[in-house]
PDB file of C-alpha atoms and ligand atoms in Angstrom:
ATOM      1  CA  MET A  23     -27.669-128.845 150.215  1.00 91.00           C
ATOM      2  CA  THR A  24     -28.345-129.602 153.896  1.00 94.00           C
ATOM      3  CA  GLN A  25     -31.680-129.273 155.703  1.00 93.00           C
ATOM      4  CA  GLU A  26     -30.104-126.450 157.718  1.00 94.00           C
ATOM      5  CA  GLN A  27     -29.192-124.531 154.540  1.00 96.00           C
ATOM      6  CA  ILE A  28     -32.716-125.070 153.178  1.00 96.00           C
ATOM      7  CA  LEU A  29     -34.281-123.870 156.425  1.00 94.00           C
ATOM      8  CA  ASN A  30     -32.019-120.802 156.374  1.00 96.00           C
ATOM      9  CA  ILE A  31     -33.294-119.870 152.915  1.00 97.00           C
ATOM     10  CA  LEU A  32     -36.934-120.415 153.939  1.00 96.00           C
ATOM     11  CA  LYS A  33     -36.429-118.143 156.948  1.00 95.00           C
ATOM     12  CA  LYS A  34     -34.401-115.348 155.349  1.00 95.00           C
ATOM     13  CA  THR A  35     -36.882-115.034 152.462  1.00 96.00           C
ATOM     14  CA  ASP A  36     -39.792-114.915 154.976  1.00 93.00           C
ATOM     15  CA  THR A  37     -41.209-118.034 153.331  1.00 93.00           C
ATOM     16  CA  MET A  38     -41.344-119.449 156.835  1.00 92.00           C
ATOM     17  CA  LEU A  39     -42.290-117.057 159.603  1.00 91.00           C
ATOM     18  CA  GLU A  40     -41.963-117.906 163.270  1.00 90.00           C
ATOM     19  CA  GLY A  41     -44.056-116.236 165.943  1.00 92.00           C
ATOM     20  CA  HIS A  42     -47.722-116.370 166.946  1.00 95.00           C
ATOM     21  CA  PHE A  43     -50.162-116.597 164.074  1.00 94.00           C
ATOM     22  CA  LEU A  44     -53.917-116.705 163.648  1.00 93.00           C
ATOM     23  CA  LEU A  45     -54.585-119.191 160.845  1.00 88.00           C
ATOM     24  CA  THR A  46     -57.618-118.960 158.550  1.00 83.00           C
ATOM     25  CA  SER A  47     -58.985-122.013 160.392  1.00 86.00           C
ATOM     26  CA  GLY A  48     -59.140-119.891 163.556  1.00 92.00           C
ATOM     27  CA  ARG A  49     -56.399-121.962 165.181  1.00 93.00           C
ATOM     28  CA  HIS A  50     -53.102-120.545 166.440  1.00 95.00           C
ATOM     29  CA  SER A  51     -49.651-121.626 165.300  1.00 93.00           C
ATOM     30  CA  ASN A  52     -46.015-120.779 165.923  1.00 92.00           C
ATOM     31  CA  ARG A  53     -45.258-121.015 162.199  1.00 90.00           C
ATOM     32  CA  TYR A  54     -46.670-119.581 159.022  1.00 89.00           C
ATOM     33  CA  MET A  55     -45.627-120.562 155.502  1.00 87.00           C
ATOM     34  CA  GLN A  56     -46.032-118.386 152.422  1.00 87.00           C
ATOM     35  CA  CYS A  57     -44.211-120.091 149.566  1.00 89.00           C
ATOM     36  CA  ALA A  58     -44.850-117.254 147.105  1.00 90.00           C
ATOM     37  CA  ARG A  59     -42.267-115.265 149.084  1.00 93.00           C
ATOM     38  CA  LEU A  60     -39.498-117.691 148.065  1.00 96.00           C
ATOM     39  CA  PHE A  61     -40.080-116.864 144.396  1.00 96.00           C
ATOM     40  CA  GLU A  62     -39.484-113.180 145.085  1.00 96.00           C
ATOM     41  CA  TYR A  63     -35.828-114.236 145.115  1.00 97.00           C
ATOM     42  CA  PRO A  64     -34.844-115.995 141.877  1.00 96.00           C
ATOM     43  CA  GLN A  65     -31.406-116.987 143.200  1.00 97.00           C
ATOM     44  CA  HIS A  66     -32.920-118.741 146.231  1.00 97.00           C
ATOM     45  CA  SER A  67     -35.765-120.447 144.359  1.00 96.00           C
ATOM     46  CA  GLU A  68     -33.223-121.547 141.748  1.00 97.00           C
ATOM     47  CA  ALA A  69     -31.045-123.107 144.474  1.00 97.00           C
ATOM     48  CA  LEU A  70     -33.938-125.074 145.999  1.00 97.00           C
ATOM     49  CA  CYS A  71     -35.281-126.249 142.622  1.00 97.00           C
ATOM     50  CA  LYS A  72     -31.759-127.301 141.601  1.00 97.00           C
ATOM     51  CA  HIS A  73     -31.496-129.318 144.821  1.00 97.00           C
ATOM     52  CA  LEU A  74     -34.768-131.101 143.958  1.00 97.00           C
ATOM     53  CA  ALA A  75     -33.874-131.612 140.301  1.00 97.00           C
ATOM     54  CA  GLU A  76     -30.571-133.267 141.230  1.00 96.00           C
ATOM     55  CA  GLN A  77     -32.533-136.001 143.009  1.00 95.00           C
ATOM     56  CA  MET A  78     -34.652-136.587 139.893  1.00 94.00           C
ATOM     57  CA  LYS A  79     -32.016-137.102 137.202  1.00 89.00           C
ATOM     58  CA  ALA A  80     -32.684-140.874 137.060  1.00 93.00           C
ATOM     59  CA  LEU A  81     -36.416-140.352 136.471  1.00 96.00           C
ATOM     60  CA  GLU A  82     -35.824-139.251 132.848  1.00 97.00           C
ATOM     61  CA  VAL A  83     -38.552-136.620 132.987  1.00 98.00           C
ATOM     62  CA  ASP A  84     -39.830-135.350 129.611  1.00 97.00           C
ATOM     63  CA  LEU A  85     -42.192-132.649 130.823  1.00 98.00           C
ATOM     64  CA  VAL A  86     -43.037-130.646 133.957  1.00 98.00           C
ATOM     65  CA  ILE A  87     -46.628-129.732 134.837  1.00 98.00           C
ATOM     66  CA  SER A  88     -48.014-127.721 137.740  1.00 97.00           C
ATOM     67  CA  PRO A  89     -51.410-126.532 138.952  1.00 96.00           C
ATOM     68  CA  ALA A  90     -51.987-122.782 138.430  1.00 94.00           C
ATOM     69  CA  ILE A  91     -51.180-120.443 139.927  1.00 90.00           C
ATOM     70  CA  GLY A  92     -49.113-121.550 142.899  1.00 88.00           C
ATOM     71  CA  GLY A  93     -47.003-124.070 141.001  1.00 93.00           C
ATOM     72  CA  ILE A  94     -46.300-122.139 137.794  1.00 96.00           C
ATOM     73  CA  ILE A  95     -43.047-120.395 138.752  1.00 96.00           C
ATOM     74  CA  MET A  96     -41.675-123.514 140.400  1.00 97.00           C
ATOM     75  CA  GLY A  97     -42.640-125.554 137.328  1.00 97.00           C
ATOM     76  CA  TYR A  98     -40.714-123.169 135.079  1.00 98.00           C
ATOM     77  CA  GLU A  99     -37.559-123.369 137.213  1.00 97.00           C
ATOM     78  CA  MET A 100     -37.775-127.171 137.580  1.00 98.00           C
ATOM     79  CA  ALA A 101     -38.137-127.523 133.799  1.00 98.00           C
ATOM     80  CA  ARG A 102     -35.136-125.230 133.307  1.00 97.00           C
ATOM     81  CA  GLN A 103     -33.054-127.328 135.705  1.00 97.00           C
ATOM     82  CA  LEU A 104     -34.118-130.590 134.034  1.00 97.00           C
ATOM     83  CA  GLY A 105     -33.786-129.218 130.497  1.00 97.00           C
ATOM     84  CA  VAL A 106     -37.375-130.114 129.539  1.00 97.00           C
ATOM     85  CA  LYS A 107     -40.663-128.399 128.617  1.00 97.00           C
ATOM     86  CA  ASN A 108     -42.976-126.801 131.147  1.00 98.00           C
ATOM     87  CA  ILE A 109     -46.771-126.494 131.054  1.00 98.00           C
ATOM     88  CA  PHE A 110     -49.457-125.757 133.622  1.00 98.00           C
ATOM     89  CA  ALA A 111     -52.993-126.910 134.300  1.00 97.00           C
ATOM     90  CA  GLU A 112     -55.761-124.592 135.416  1.00 96.00           C
ATOM     91  CA  ARG A 113     -59.332-124.909 136.549  1.00 94.00           C
ATOM     92  CA  GLU A 114     -62.172-124.386 134.106  1.00 93.00           C
ATOM     93  CA  ASN A 115     -65.600-124.623 135.759  1.00 93.00           C
ATOM     94  CA  GLY A 116     -63.839-126.212 138.699  1.00 91.00           C
ATOM     95  CA  ILE A 117     -62.198-128.969 136.627  1.00 94.00           C
ATOM     96  CA  MET A 118     -58.379-129.141 136.311  1.00 95.00           C
ATOM     97  CA  THR A 119     -57.712-128.893 132.614  1.00 96.00           C
ATOM     98  CA  LEU A 120     -55.134-127.994 129.931  1.00 96.00           C
ATOM     99  CA  ARG A 121     -55.822-124.765 128.063  1.00 95.00           C
ATOM    100  CA  ARG A 122     -53.657-122.617 125.722  1.00 94.00           C
ATOM    101  CA  ASN A 123     -53.068-125.635 123.424  1.00 95.00           C
ATOM    102  CA  PHE A 124     -50.742-127.217 125.979  1.00 96.00           C
ATOM    103  CA  GLN A 125     -50.184-130.887 125.098  1.00 96.00           C
ATOM    104  CA  ILE A 126     -49.017-133.980 126.947  1.00 97.00           C
ATOM    105  CA  PRO A 127     -47.566-136.420 124.402  1.00 97.00           C
ATOM    106  CA  VAL A 128     -48.742-140.029 124.881  1.00 97.00           C
ATOM    107  CA  GLY A 129     -46.093-141.883 126.868  1.00 98.00           C
ATOM    108  CA  ALA A 130     -44.371-138.690 128.115  1.00 98.00           C
ATOM    109  CA  ARG A 131     -42.753-139.043 131.542  1.00 98.00           C
ATOM    110  CA  VAL A 132     -44.224-136.189 133.551  1.00 98.00           C
ATOM    111  CA  LEU A 133     -43.120-134.509 136.777  1.00 98.00           C
ATOM    112  CA  ALA A 134     -45.911-132.738 138.712  1.00 98.00           C
ATOM    113  CA  VAL A 135     -44.781-129.854 140.926  1.00 97.00           C
ATOM    114  CA  GLU A 136     -46.391-127.562 143.491  1.00 95.00           C
ATOM    115  CA  ASP A 137     -44.648-125.046 145.739  1.00 94.00           C
ATOM    116  CA  VAL A 138     -46.436-126.044 148.924  1.00 91.00           C
ATOM    117  CA  VAL A 139     -48.567-129.114 149.520  1.00 90.00           C
ATOM    118  CA  THR A 140     -51.004-129.361 152.420  1.00 85.00           C
ATOM    119  CA  THR A 141     -53.684-131.860 151.380  1.00 87.00           C
ATOM    120  CA  GLY A 142     -52.250-132.560 147.906  1.00 89.00           C
ATOM    121  CA  GLY A 143     -55.658-132.149 146.271  1.00 90.00           C
ATOM    122  CA  SER A 144     -54.584-129.994 143.313  1.00 93.00           C
ATOM    123  CA  VAL A 145     -51.513-132.139 142.609  1.00 95.00           C
ATOM    124  CA  MET A 146     -53.626-135.316 142.646  1.00 96.00           C
ATOM    125  CA  GLU A 147     -55.981-133.731 140.113  1.00 96.00           C
ATOM    126  CA  VAL A 148     -52.998-132.846 137.909  1.00 97.00           C
ATOM    127  CA  ILE A 149     -51.671-136.428 138.148  1.00 97.00           C
ATOM    128  CA  GLU A 150     -55.103-137.722 137.109  1.00 97.00           C
ATOM    129  CA  LEU A 151     -55.175-135.272 134.174  1.00 97.00           C
ATOM    130  CA  VAL A 152     -51.742-136.493 133.005  1.00 98.00           C
ATOM    131  CA  ARG A 153     -53.008-140.102 133.044  1.00 98.00           C
ATOM    132  CA  GLN A 154     -56.173-139.157 131.137  1.00 97.00           C
ATOM    133  CA  MET A 155     -54.004-137.587 128.413  1.00 96.00           C
ATOM    134  CA  GLY A 156     -51.870-140.729 128.112  1.00 97.00           C
ATOM    135  CA  GLY A 157     -48.822-139.375 129.957  1.00 98.00           C
ATOM    136  CA  ILE A 158     -46.945-141.220 132.689  1.00 98.00           C
ATOM    137  CA  PRO A 159     -46.720-139.321 135.996  1.00 98.00           C
ATOM    138  CA  VAL A 160     -43.318-140.292 137.412  1.00 98.00           C
ATOM    139  CA  ALA A 161     -42.945-138.082 140.499  1.00 97.00           C
ATOM    140  CA  VAL A 162     -44.192-135.159 142.544  1.00 97.00           C
ATOM    141  CA  GLY A 163     -41.828-132.302 143.469  1.00 97.00           C
ATOM    142  CA  MET A 164     -42.580-129.805 146.239  1.00 96.00           C
ATOM    143  CA  ILE A 165     -40.641-127.034 147.933  1.00 95.00           C
ATOM    144  CA  VAL A 166     -42.536-127.587 151.192  1.00 93.00           C
ATOM    145  CA  ASP A 167     -44.527-130.641 152.224  1.00 92.00           C
ATOM    146  CA  ARG A 168     -46.688-129.305 155.030  1.00 88.00           C
ATOM    147  CA  SER A 169     -48.198-132.727 155.608  1.00 86.00           C
ATOM    148  CA  ALA A 170     -44.804-134.133 156.677  1.00 85.00           C
ATOM    149  CA  GLY A 171     -45.185-137.018 154.238  1.00 85.00           C
ATOM    150  CA  LYS A 172     -48.777-137.864 155.246  1.00 88.00           C
ATOM    151  CA  VAL A 173     -50.212-137.053 151.824  1.00 90.00           C
ATOM    152  CA  ALA A 174     -50.030-140.394 150.039  1.00 88.00           C
ATOM    153  CA  PHE A 175     -49.325-139.884 146.341  1.00 93.00           C
ATOM    154  CA  ASP A 176     -49.182-143.132 144.363  1.00 93.00           C
ATOM    155  CA  ILE A 177     -45.887-142.033 142.738  1.00 96.00           C
ATOM    156  CA  PRO A 178     -42.571-141.015 144.391  1.00 95.00           C
ATOM    157  CA  ALA A 179     -42.584-137.586 146.056  1.00 95.00           C
ATOM    158  CA  PHE A 180     -39.637-135.260 146.662  1.00 96.00           C
ATOM    159  CA  SER A 181     -39.606-132.153 148.851  1.00 95.00           C
ATOM    160  CA  CYS A 182     -36.984-129.654 150.016  1.00 95.00           C
ATOM    161  CA  TYR A 183     -38.564-129.263 153.404  1.00 93.00           C
ATOM    162  CA  SER A 184     -41.099-131.473 155.117  1.00 91.00           C
ATOM    163  CA  ALA A 185     -42.793-130.578 158.383  1.00 85.00           C
ATOM    164  CA  GLU A 186     -46.256-130.579 159.834  1.00 83.00           C
ATOM    165  CA  ILE A 187     -47.422-127.136 160.934  1.00 80.00           C
ATOM    166  CA  VAL A 188     -48.596-127.626 164.492  1.00 87.00           C
ATOM    167  CA  SER A 189     -51.675-125.593 165.411  1.00 91.00           C
ATOM    168  CA  TYR A 190     -53.675-125.121 168.593  1.00 95.00           C
ATOM    169  CA  HIS A 191     -57.250-124.382 169.572  1.00 96.00           C
ATOM    170  CA  PRO A 192     -57.114-120.746 170.832  1.00 94.00           C
ATOM    171  CA  GLU A 193     -58.020-121.832 174.359  1.00 94.00           C
ATOM    172  CA  GLU A 194     -55.210-124.384 174.423  1.00 95.00           C
ATOM    173  CA  CYS A 195     -52.530-122.288 172.712  1.00 96.00           C
ATOM    174  CA  PRO A 196     -49.293-122.267 174.749  1.00 95.00           C
ATOM    175  CA  ILE A 197     -48.035-119.175 172.873  1.00 95.00           C
ATOM    176  CA  CYS A 198     -51.032-117.163 174.151  1.00 95.00           C
ATOM    177  CA  LYS A 199     -49.534-117.625 177.615  1.00 94.00           C
ATOM    178  CA  THR A 200     -46.414-115.701 176.498  1.00 93.00           C
ATOM    179  CA  ASP A 201     -46.103-112.006 175.591  1.00 88.00           C
ATOM    180  CA  LEU A 202     -45.905-112.709 171.865  1.00 92.00           C
ATOM    181  CA  PRO A 203     -48.755-110.789 170.151  1.00 94.00           C
ATOM    182  CA  LEU A 204     -51.110-112.774 167.910  1.00 95.00           C
ATOM    183  CA  VAL A 205     -50.844-111.681 164.263  1.00 93.00           C
ATOM    184  CA  LYS A 206     -53.034-112.465 161.293  1.00 91.00           C
ATOM    185  CA  PRO A 207     -50.807-113.122 158.256  1.00 83.00           C
ATOM    186  CA  GLY A 208     -51.824-111.373 155.073  1.00 71.00           C
ATOM    187  CA  SER A 209     -53.742-108.635 156.844  1.00 63.00           C
ATOM    188  CA  ARG A 210     -52.852-105.084 155.876  1.00 56.00           C
ATOM    189  CA  ASN A 211     -51.134-104.246 159.132  1.00 52.00           C
ATOM    190  CA  PHE A 212     -49.199-107.501 159.149  1.00 54.00           C
ATOM    191  CA  SER A 213     -45.517-106.765 159.124  1.00 48.00           C
ATOM    192  CA  LYS A 214     -42.433-108.511 160.315  1.00 47.00           C
TER     193      LYS A 214
HETATM  194 ZN1   ZN B 325     -52.228-118.309 170.675  1.00 78.68          ZN
END
């Protein structure tokens, strides 16, 4: 699968929007990513997860884990592609933990996945949890790496699409100088 084909999927599923957006930080951007949109379309999320899984065959993964809730659907599809089990971690009193009697066997080779990574904080907590349980984190898988490779995991990382989202201080935003209206993603009257 080429980068162009991947980008086409991200655009046609509205996972990646292009325009003039007000980010929660107050800054403006010409792009907005909402990875949950990709998973509205099982055939497209399957295609991207398959593309990632093909690069991971040599890792001999035993188990996939993801941080709830953003990574859960991706984790399920990655596990399906790799033919292994899938579990997820969730926060309890702020601490990333395994509930529901999920287990990580000692020595298991574990793939950590997250749909979109910006700072990598949740994934790093999941990797730490895997180590605490005696598992071996072997790689990170992401649909979108919004840090463009700047997040430094201490294990190999794979992504379908990697790009830094450029944002501007409102007073320095070049898009404000065009006719493109500023929209706030996620607001009720946000439509595309
Ligand atoms: Zn602007």
